Coordinates of C-alpha atoms in Angstrom, one line a residue:
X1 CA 37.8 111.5 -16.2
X2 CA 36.9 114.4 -18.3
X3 CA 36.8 115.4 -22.1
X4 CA 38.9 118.7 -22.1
X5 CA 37.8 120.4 -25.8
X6 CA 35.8 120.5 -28.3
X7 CA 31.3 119.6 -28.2
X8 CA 32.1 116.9 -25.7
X9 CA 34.1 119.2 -23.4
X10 CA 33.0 118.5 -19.7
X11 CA 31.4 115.0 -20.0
X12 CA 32.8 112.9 -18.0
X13 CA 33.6 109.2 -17.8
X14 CA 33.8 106.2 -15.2
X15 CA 36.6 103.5 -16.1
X16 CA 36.2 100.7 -13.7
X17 CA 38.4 100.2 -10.6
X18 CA 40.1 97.8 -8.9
X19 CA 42.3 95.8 -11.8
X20 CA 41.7 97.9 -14.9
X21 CA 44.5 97.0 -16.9
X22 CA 45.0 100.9 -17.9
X23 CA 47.2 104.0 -16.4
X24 CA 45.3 106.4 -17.6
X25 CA 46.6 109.8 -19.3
X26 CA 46.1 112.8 -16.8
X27 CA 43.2 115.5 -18.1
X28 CA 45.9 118.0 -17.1
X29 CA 48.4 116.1 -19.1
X30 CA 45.7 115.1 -22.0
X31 CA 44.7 119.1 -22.1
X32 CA 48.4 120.6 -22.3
X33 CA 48.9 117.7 -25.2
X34 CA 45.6 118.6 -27.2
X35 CA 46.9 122.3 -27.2
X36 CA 49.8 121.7 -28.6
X37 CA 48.4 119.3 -31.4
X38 CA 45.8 121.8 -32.0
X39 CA 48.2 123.9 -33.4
X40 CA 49.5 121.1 -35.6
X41 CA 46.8 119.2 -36.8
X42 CA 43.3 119.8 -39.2
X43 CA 41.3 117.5 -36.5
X44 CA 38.9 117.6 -39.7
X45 CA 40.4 115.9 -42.1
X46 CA 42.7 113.3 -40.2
X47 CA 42.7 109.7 -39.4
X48 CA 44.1 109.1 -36.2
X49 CA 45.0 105.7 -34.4
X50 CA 44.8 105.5 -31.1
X51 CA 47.4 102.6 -30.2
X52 CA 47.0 100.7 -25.9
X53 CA 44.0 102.7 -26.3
X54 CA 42.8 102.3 -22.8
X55 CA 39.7 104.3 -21.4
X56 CA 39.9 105.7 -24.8
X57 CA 40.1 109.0 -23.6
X58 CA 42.3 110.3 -26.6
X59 CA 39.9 109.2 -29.6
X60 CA 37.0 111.0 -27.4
X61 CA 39.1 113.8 -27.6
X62 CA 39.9 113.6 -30.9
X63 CA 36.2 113.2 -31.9
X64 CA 35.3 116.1 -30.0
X65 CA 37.2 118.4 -32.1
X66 CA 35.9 116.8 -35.1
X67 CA 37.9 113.7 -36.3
X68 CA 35.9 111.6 -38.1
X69 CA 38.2 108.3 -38.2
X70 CA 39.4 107.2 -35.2
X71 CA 40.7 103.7 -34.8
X72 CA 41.1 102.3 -31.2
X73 CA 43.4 99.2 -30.5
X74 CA 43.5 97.6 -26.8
X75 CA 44.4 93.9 -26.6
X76 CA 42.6 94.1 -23.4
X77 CA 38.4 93.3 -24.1
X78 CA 37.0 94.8 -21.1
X79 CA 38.9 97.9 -22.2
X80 CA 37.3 97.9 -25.6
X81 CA 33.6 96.7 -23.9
X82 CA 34.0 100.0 -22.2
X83 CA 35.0 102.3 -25.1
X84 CA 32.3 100.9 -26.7
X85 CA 29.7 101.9 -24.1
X86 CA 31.1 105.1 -23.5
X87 CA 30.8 106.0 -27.4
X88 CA 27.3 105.0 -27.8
X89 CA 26.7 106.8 -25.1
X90 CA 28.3 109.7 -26.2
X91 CA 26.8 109.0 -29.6
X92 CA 30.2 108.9 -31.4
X93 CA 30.1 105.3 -32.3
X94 CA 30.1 106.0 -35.6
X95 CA 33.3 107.7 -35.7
X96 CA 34.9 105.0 -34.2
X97 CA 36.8 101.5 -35.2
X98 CA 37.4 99.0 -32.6
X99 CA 40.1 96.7 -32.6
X100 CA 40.9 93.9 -29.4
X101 CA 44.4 92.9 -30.9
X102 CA 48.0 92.9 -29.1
X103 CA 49.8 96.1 -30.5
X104 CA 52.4 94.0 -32.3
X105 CA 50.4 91.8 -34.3
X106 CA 48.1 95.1 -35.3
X107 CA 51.5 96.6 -36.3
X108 CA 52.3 93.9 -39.0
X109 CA 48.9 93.3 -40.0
X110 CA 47.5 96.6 -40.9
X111 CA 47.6 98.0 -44.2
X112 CA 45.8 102.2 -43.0
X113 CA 48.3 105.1 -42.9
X114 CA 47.4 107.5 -40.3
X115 CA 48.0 111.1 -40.3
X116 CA 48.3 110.8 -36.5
X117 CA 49.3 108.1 -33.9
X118 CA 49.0 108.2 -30.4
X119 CA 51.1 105.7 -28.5
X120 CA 50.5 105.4 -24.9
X121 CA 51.8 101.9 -23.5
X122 CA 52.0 100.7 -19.8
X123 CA 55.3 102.5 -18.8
X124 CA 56.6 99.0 -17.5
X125 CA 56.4 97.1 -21.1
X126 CA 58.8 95.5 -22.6
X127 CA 60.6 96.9 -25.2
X128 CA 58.7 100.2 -25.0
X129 CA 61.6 102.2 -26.5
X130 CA 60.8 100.6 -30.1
X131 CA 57.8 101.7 -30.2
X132 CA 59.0 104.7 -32.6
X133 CA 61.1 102.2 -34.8
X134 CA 57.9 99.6 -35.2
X135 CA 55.4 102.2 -35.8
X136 CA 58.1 104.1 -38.6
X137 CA 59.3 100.8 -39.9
X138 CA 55.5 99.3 -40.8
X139 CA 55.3 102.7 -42.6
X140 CA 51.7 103.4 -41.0
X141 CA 52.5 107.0 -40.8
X142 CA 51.3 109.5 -44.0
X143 CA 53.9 111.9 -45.3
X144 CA 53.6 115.0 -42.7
X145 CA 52.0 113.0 -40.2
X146 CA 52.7 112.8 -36.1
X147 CA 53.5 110.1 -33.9
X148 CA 53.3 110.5 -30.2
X149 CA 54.8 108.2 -27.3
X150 CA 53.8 109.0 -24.4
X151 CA 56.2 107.6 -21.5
X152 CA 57.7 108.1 -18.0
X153 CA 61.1 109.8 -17.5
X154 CA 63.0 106.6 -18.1
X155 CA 63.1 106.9 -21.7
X156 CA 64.8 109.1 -23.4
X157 CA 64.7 109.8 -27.3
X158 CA 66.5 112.9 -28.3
X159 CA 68.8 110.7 -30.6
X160 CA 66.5 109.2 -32.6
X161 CA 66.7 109.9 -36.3
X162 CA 63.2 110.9 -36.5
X163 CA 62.5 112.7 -33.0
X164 CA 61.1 115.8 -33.0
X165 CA 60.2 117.1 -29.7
X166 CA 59.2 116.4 -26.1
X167 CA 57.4 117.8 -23.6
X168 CA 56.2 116.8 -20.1
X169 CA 53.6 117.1 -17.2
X170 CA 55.3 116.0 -14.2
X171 CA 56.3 112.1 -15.1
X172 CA 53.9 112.2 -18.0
X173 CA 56.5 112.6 -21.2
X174 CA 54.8 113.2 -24.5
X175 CA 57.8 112.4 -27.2
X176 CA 57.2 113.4 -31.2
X177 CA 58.5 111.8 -34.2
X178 CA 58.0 112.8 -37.6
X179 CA 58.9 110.4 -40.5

């Protein structure tokens, strides 16, 4: 995997195989995303959460461009042994908060407001379709600020009160809500 933008564009890196728990975002998919939010967010002056964060691929990204408070959340402790590595060898620890908690309980338990929240869950959860309502109901978002689901083609979200947009890459589906 590759960063796509920003000083870290073009390093690359490894995620295990065999049974990482992760389905990784496509770069092509992660590169059309980041030029849409580019357009829509002060990378700056943000704090971003980076919710099933995975490989961790979207806080590197984020960094790159020049967030400064990026917090990661996999309930999966390989997957945060790995970010971990990765940012220190990126040098971009310090940008970085790592959590190894199940999505849920982080939900109820934290107390930030984020200007931005990426969302991207194994497409076969349970319940992935409240996603939007959990993330809106714990009120995590700041006023103005951007959450993005990403999903597969089974979901749809058009009716929801607080969807903005979608776009997709092949089966990758990016959905936005704004509180």
């Amino acid at each position: 995997m590759r960063i796509t933008g920003g000083f870290l564009k073009g390093r690359t890196f490894y995620p295990p195989a065999g049974k990482w728990p992760t389905r990784p975002t496509t770069d092509i998919a992660r590169e059309g995303l980041f030029n849409i939010l580019s357009n829509m967010l002060d990378f700056e002056a943000i704090a971003m959460l980076d919710l099933f964060g995975g490989t961790g691929a979207h806080g590197y990204e984020m960094i790159s461009r020049g967030c400064q408070n990026v917090v990661y959340v996999d309930k999966f402790m390989p997957c945060v042994n790995f970010v971990k590595k990765t940012a220190i060898e990126f040098d971009i620890l310090e940008f970085i908060s790592l959590k190894n908690a199940d999505y849920e309980v982080f939900i109820n338990t934290n107390i930030i407001k984020f200007n931005y929240i990426f969302a991207g869950p194994p497409y076969p959860l349970p319940n992935l379709d409240q996603i939007p309502d959990k993330i809106l109901a714990a009120n995590m978002i700041q006023e103005n600020g951007l959450l993005v689901l990403e999903h597969n083609p089974q979901y749809r979200f058009e009716k929801h009160p607080f969807y903005w947009k979608s776009r997709n890459y092949g089966e990758t589906f990016f959905s936005f809500f704004r509180p």
